[in-house]
Coordinates of C-alpha atoms in Angstrom, one line a residue:
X88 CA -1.8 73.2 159.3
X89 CA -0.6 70.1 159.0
X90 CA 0.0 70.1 154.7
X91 CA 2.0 73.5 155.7
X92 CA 4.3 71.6 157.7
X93 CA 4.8 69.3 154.8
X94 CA 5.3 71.7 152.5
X95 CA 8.1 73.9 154.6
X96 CA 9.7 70.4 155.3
X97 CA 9.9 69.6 151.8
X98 CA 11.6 73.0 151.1
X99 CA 14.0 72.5 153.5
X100 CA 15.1 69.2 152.0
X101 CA 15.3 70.7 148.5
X102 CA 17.5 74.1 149.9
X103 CA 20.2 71.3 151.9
X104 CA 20.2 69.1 148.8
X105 CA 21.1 72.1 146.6
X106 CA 24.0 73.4 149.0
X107 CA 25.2 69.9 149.2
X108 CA 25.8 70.2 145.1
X109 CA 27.2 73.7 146.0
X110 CA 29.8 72.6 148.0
X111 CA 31.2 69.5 146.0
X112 CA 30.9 72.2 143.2
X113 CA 33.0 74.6 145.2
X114 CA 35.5 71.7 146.4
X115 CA 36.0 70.5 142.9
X116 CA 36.8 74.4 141.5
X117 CA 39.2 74.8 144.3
X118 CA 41.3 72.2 143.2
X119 CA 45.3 73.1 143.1
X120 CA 48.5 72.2 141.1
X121 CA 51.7 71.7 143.4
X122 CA 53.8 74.4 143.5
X123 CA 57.0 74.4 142.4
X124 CA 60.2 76.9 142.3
X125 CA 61.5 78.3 139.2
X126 CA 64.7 79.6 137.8
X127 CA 64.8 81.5 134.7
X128 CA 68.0 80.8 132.3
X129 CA 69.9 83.7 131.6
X130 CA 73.2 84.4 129.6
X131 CA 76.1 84.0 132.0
X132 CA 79.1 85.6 131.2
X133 CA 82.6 84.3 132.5
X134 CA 86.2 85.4 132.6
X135 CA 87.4 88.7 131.9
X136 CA 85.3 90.7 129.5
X137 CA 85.2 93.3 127.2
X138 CA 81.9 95.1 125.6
X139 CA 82.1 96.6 122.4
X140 CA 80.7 96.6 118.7
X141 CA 80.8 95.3 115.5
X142 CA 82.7 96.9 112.6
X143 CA 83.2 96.4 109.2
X144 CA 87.0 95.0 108.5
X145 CA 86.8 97.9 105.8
X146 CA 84.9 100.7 105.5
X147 CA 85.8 103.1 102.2
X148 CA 84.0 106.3 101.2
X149 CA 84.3 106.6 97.5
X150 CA 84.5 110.3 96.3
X151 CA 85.2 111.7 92.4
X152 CA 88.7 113.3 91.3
X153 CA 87.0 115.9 89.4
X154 CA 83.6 117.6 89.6
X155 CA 80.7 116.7 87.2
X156 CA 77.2 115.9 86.0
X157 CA 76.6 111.6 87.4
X158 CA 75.4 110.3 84.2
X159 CA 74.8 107.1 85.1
X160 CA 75.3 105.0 88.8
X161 CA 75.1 101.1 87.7
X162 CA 74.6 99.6 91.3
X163 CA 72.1 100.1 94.1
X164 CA 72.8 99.8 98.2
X165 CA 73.1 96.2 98.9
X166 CA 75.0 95.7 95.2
X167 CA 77.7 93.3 95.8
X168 CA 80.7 94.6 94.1
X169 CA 84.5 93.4 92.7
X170 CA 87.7 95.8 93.2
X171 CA 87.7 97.3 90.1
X172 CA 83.9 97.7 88.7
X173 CA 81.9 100.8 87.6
X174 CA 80.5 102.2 90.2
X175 CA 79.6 105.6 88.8
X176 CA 80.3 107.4 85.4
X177 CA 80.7 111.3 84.7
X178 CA 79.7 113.0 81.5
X179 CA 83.3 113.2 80.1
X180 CA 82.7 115.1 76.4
X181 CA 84.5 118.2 78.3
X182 CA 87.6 116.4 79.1
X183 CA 87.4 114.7 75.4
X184 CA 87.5 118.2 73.6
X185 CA 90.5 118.7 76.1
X186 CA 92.4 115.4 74.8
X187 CA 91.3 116.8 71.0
X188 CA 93.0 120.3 71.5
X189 CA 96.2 118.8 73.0
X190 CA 96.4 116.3 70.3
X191 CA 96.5 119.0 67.3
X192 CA 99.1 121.1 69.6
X193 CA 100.9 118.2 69.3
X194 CA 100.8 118.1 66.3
X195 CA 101.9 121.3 65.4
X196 CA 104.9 121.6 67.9
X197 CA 106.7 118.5 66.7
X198 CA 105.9 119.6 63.0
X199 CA 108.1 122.6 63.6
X200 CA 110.4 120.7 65.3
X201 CA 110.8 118.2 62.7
X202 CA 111.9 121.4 60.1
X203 CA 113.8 122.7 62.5
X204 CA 116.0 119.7 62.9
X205 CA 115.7 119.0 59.1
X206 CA 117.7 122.5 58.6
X207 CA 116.8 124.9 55.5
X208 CA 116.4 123.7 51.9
X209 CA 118.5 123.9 48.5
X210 CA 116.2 126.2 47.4
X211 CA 116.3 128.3 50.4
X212 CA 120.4 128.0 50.1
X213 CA 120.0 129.6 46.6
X214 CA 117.7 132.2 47.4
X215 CA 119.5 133.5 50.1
X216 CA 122.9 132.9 48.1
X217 CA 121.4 135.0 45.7
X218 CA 119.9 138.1 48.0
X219 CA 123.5 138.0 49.0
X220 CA 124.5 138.6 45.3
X221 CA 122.1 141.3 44.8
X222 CA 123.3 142.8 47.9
X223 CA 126.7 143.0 47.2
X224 CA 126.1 144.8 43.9
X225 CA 124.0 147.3 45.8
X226 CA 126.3 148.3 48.1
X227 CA 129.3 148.6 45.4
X228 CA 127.3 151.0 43.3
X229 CA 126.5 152.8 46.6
X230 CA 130.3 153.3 46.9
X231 CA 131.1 154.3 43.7
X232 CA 128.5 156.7 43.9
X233 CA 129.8 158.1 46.9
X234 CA 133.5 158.5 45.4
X235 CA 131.9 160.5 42.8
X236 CA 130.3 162.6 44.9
X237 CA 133.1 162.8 47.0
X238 CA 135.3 164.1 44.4
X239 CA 132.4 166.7 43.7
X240 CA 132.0 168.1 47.3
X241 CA 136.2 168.1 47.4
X242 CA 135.6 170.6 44.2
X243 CA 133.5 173.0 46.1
X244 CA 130.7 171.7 43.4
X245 CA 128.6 170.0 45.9
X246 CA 126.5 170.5 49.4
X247 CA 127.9 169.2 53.3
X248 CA 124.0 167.6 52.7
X249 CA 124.2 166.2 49.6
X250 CA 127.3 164.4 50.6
X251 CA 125.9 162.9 53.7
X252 CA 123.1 161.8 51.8
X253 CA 125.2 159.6 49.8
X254 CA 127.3 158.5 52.5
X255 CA 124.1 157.5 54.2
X256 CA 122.8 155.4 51.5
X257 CA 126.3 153.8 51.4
X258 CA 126.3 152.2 54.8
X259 CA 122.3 151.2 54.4
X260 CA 124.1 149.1 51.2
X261 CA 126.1 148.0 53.8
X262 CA 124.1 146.9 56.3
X263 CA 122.2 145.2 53.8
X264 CA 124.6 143.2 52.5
X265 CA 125.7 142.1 56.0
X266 CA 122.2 140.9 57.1
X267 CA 122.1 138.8 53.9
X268 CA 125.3 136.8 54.3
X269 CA 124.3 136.4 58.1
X270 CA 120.8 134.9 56.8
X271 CA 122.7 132.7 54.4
X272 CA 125.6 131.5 56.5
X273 CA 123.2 130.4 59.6
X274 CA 120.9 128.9 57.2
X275 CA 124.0 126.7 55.5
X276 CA 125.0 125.9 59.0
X277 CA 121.6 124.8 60.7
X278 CA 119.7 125.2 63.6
X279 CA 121.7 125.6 67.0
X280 CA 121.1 123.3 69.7
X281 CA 119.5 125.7 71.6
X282 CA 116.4 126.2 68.9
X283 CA 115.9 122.4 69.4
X284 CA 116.1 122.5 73.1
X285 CA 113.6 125.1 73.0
X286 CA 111.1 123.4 70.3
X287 CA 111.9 119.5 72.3
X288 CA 110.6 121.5 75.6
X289 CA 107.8 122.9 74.3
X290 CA 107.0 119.4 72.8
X291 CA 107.4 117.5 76.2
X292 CA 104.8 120.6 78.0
X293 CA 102.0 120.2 75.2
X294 CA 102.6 116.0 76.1
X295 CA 102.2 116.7 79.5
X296 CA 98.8 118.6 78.8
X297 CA 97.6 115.4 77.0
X298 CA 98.8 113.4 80.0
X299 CA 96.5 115.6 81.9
X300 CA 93.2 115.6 79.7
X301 CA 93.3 111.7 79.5
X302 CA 93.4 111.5 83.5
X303 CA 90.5 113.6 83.7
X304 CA 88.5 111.8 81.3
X305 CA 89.5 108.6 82.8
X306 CA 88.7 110.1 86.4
X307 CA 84.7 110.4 85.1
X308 CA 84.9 106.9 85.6
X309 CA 84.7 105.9 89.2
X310 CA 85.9 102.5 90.6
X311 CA 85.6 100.1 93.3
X312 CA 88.7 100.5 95.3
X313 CA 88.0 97.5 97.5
X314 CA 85.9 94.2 96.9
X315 CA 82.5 94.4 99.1
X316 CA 79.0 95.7 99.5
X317 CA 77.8 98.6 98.9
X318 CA 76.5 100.1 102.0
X319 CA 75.0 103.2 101.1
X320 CA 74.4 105.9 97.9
X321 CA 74.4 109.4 97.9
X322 CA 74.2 110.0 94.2
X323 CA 72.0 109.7 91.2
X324 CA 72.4 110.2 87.8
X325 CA 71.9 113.6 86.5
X326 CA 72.9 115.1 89.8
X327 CA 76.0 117.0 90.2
X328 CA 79.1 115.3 91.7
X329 CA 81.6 117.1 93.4
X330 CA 85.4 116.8 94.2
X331 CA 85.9 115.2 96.8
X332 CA 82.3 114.4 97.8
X333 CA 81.3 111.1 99.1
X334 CA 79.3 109.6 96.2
X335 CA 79.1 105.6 98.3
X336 CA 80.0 103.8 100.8
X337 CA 81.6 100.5 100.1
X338 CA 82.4 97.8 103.6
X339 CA 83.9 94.5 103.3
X340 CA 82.0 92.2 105.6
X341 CA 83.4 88.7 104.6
X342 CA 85.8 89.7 107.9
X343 CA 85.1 91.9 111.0
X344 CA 86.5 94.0 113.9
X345 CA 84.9 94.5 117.5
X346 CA 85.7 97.9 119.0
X347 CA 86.2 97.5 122.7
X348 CA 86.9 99.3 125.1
X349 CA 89.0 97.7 128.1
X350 CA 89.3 99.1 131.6
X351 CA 92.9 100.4 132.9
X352 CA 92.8 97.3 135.5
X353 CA 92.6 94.6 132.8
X354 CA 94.6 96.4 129.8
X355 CA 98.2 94.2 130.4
X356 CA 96.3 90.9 130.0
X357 CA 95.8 91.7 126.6
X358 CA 98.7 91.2 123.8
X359 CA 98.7 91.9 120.2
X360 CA 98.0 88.4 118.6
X361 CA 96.7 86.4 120.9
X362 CA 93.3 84.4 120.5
X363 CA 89.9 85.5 122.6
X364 CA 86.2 84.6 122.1
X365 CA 83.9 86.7 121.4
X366 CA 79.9 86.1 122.1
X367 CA 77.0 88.5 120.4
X368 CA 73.8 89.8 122.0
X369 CA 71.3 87.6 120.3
X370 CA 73.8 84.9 119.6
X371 CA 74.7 83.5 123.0
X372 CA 74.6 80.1 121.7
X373 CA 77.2 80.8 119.2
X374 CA 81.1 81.3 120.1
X375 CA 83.6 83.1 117.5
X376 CA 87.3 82.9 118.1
X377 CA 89.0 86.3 117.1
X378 CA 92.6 87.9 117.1
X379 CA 93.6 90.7 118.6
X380 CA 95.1 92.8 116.0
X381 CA 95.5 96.2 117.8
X382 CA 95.9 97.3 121.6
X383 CA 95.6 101.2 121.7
X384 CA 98.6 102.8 124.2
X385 CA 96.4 105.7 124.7
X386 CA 93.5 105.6 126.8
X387 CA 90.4 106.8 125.8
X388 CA 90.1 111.3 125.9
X389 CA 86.9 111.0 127.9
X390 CA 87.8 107.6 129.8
X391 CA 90.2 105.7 131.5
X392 CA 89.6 102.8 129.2
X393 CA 91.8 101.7 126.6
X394 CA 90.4 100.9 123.1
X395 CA 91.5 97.3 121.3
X396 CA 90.5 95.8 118.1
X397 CA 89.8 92.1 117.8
X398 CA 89.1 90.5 113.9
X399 CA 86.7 87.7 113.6
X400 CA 85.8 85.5 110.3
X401 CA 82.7 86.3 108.9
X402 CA 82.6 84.1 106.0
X403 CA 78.7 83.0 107.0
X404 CA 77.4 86.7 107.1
X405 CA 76.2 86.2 110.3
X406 CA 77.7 89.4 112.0
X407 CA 76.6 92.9 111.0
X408 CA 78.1 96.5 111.5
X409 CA 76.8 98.1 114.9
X410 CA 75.6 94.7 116.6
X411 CA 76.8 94.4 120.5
X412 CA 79.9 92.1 121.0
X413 CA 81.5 90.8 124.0
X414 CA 85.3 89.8 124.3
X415 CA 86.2 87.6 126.6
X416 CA 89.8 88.6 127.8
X417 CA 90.6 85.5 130.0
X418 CA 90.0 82.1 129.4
X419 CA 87.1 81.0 127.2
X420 CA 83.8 82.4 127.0
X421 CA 81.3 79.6 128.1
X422 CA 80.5 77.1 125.5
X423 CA 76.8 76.4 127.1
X424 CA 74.2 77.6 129.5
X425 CA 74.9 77.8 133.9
X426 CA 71.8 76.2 135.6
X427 CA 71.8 75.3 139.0
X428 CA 72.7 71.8 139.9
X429 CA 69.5 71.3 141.6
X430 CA 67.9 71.2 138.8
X431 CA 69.4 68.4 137.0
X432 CA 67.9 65.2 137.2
X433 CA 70.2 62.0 135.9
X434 CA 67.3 59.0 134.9
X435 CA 69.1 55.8 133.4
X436 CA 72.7 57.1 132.7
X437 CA 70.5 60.4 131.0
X438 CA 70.1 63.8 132.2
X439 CA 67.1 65.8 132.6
X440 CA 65.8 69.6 133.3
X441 CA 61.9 69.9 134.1
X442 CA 60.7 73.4 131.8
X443 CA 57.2 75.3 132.4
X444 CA 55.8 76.9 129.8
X445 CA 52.2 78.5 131.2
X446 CA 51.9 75.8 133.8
X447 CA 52.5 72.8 131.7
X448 CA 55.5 70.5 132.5
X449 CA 57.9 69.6 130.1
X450 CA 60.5 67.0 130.4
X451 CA 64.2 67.9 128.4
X452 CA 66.5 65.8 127.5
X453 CA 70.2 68.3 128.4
X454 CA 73.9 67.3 127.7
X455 CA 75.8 69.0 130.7
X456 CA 79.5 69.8 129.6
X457 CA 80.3 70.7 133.3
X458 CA 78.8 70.2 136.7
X459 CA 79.6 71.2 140.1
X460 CA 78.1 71.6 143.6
X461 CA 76.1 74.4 142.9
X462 CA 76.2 74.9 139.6
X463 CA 76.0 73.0 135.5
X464 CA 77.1 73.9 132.4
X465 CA 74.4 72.6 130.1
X466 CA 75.6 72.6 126.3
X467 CA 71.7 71.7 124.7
X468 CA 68.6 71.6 125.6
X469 CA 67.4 74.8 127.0
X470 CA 67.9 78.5 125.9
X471 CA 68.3 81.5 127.2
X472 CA 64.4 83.0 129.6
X473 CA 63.2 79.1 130.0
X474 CA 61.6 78.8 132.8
X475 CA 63.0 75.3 135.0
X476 CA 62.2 73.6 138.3
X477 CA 65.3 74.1 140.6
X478 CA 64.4 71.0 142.6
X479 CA 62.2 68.8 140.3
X480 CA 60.7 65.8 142.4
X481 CA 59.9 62.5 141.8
X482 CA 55.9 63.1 141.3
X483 CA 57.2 65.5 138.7
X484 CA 56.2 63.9 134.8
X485 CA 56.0 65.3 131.3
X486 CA 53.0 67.1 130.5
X487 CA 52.3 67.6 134.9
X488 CA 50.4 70.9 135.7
X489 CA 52.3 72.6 138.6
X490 CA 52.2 76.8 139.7
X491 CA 55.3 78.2 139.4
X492 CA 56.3 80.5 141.7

């Protein structure tokens, strides 16, 4: 009886010594940070604003005169281009067959011309001198055939018919010899001013022919009508390109527009010319000054907005088409970050901002531009969804563990 007393007594001693490890166990597990309250940094925006979009400062769809097979497209999307280079080429042996054949008309028409003005030979002159001979002779026997027979019918020796014969054969002399001296006498005098008129014209229309053959072989050669980037191809060679159809897209990025759209309320306070910032998504940090280059008088069709244009430098590259701009109408857009003041904390002429980042204390060194009663400007030191202590305390060090609540 009395070693089972010994034994339960000796359990019990082992069972409290064992919850007395539990419990400092427990106590030391349970052990919390000091909470703290925490502000998370946003973008603040101030003055009047605008939202709107980036544009390219130009934007030119280049499209072929003529219609043809692309035989060969020397620049990809991305290509960096001059005003001026080959941007695509059409297969052109059509039009050069064109130039060919206007060329030889050319040819011929001012050959004729140049005889015409030249007027006929000496040895046309003679020939036709000498048809004019031969037809004079011809019509004087004609005549004194028809005396004969004249005298004949007079006599009652010959016909009504055989008399008109002659007669008729008379006046054929006669015509003859009239045509020939006609020949001869415009051939002495030359051409009229009118035949040259006539052969100059036709000249100047087989010219203008050429004129046309060399623009369409020089329109199978496509140009860059503006310095820039090309932003997108629709062509490749051996396909078909036609009149009119948008073969690239060429923007010129080295300057930009934002699209905005204003509301009715705010629309006087912005003037053709003057100066506004303008802040990106994704860029808050960064401010760009722009001009106002354009103020629409008509409101938008589906709004009571009113759209503007505002042109910004983009010599860095920074900016691209589509990205989501703000204009600040009024004043200047905020050249930092709005804390609250509270959470400021000035240690030897220096100013700091406690951060957490999963717990962990961090101690940042801030330059604050502006400060006021409730609020700081802070122009480094923290970005935009840090987490800070609003009212940081003196037991507060770098590298503390706190819960942030």
């Amino acid at each position: 009886m009395k070693k089972t007393a010994k034994t339960l007594g000796l359990l019990i001693a082992a069972v409290s010594l064992f919850a007395a490890g539990c419990s400092e166990s427990s106590t030391s597990s349970a052990e919390t940070f000091p909470a703290v309250k925490t502000w998370k940094v946003a973008s603040v925006q101030t003055g009047l604003t605008a939202n709107g979009k980036v544009v390219a400062a130009e934007e030119v769809q280049v499209v072929s005169k003529v219609s043809g097979k692309v035989a060969t497209v020397p620049v990809q999307e991305g290509s960096v281009v001059k005003q001026g280079d080959t941007l695509v080429t059409l297969e052109a042996s059509d039009f050069q067959e064109q130039i060919n054949q206007a060329q030889a008309a050319i040819a011929g028409a001012e050959a004729r011309l140049r005889d015409t003005k030249a007027g006929a030979r000496t040895q046309q002159l003679q020939q036709l001198a000498s048809t004019v001979e031969q037809a004079q002779a011809t019509l004087k026997v004609a005549e004194n055939n028809y005396t004969r027979m004249k005298a004949l019918f007079d006599s009652g020796a010959l016909s009504q018919a055989e008399l008109e014969r002659v007669t008729l054969d008379t006046e054929k002399a006669r015509t003859g010899l009239e045509q020939a001296q006609a020949a001869y006498d415009l051939a002495k005098a030359g051409p009229t001013a009118d035949s040259v008129a006539a052969l100059e014209a036709e000249v100047a229309r087989l010219r203008s022919s050429l004129d046309m053959a060399k623009n369409g072989y020089d329109n199978t050669i496509i140009h860059a009508p503006i310095s820039g980037i090309v932003a997108k191809k629709n062509v490749n060679p051996g396909e078909m390109a036609g009149a009119g159809a948008p073969l690239l897209v060429l923007v010129k990025m080295d300057q930009v527009k934002v699209e905005a759209s204003v509301p009715q309320a705010m629309i006087n306070n912005v003037k053709v010319g003057s100066t506004v910032d303008v802040k990106v998504a994704g860029m808050a940090e960064k401010v760009w000054s722009g001009e106002v280059e354009f103020v629409s008088p008509v409101s938008d069709a589906n709004s009571s907005s009113f759209p503007i244009k505002v042109r910004l430098d983009n010599q860095d590259g920074l900016l691209r088409a589509g990205m989501v701009a703000e204009v600040y109408l009024q004043g200047e857009a905020q050249k930092g970050t709005k804390v609250p003041a509270s959470a400021v904390v000035e240690k030897e002429n220096k100013n700091y901002i406690y951060t957490v980042d999963q717990g962990v204390v961090h101690q940042v060194e801030v330059s604050v531009s502006e400060s006021g009663a409730d609020w700081a400007v802070v122009a480094s030191g923290v970005k935009e969804n840090d987490q800070i202590v609003i009212h940081p305390t003196d037991e507060l060090s770098d590298g503390s563990m706190v819960s942030a609540n």
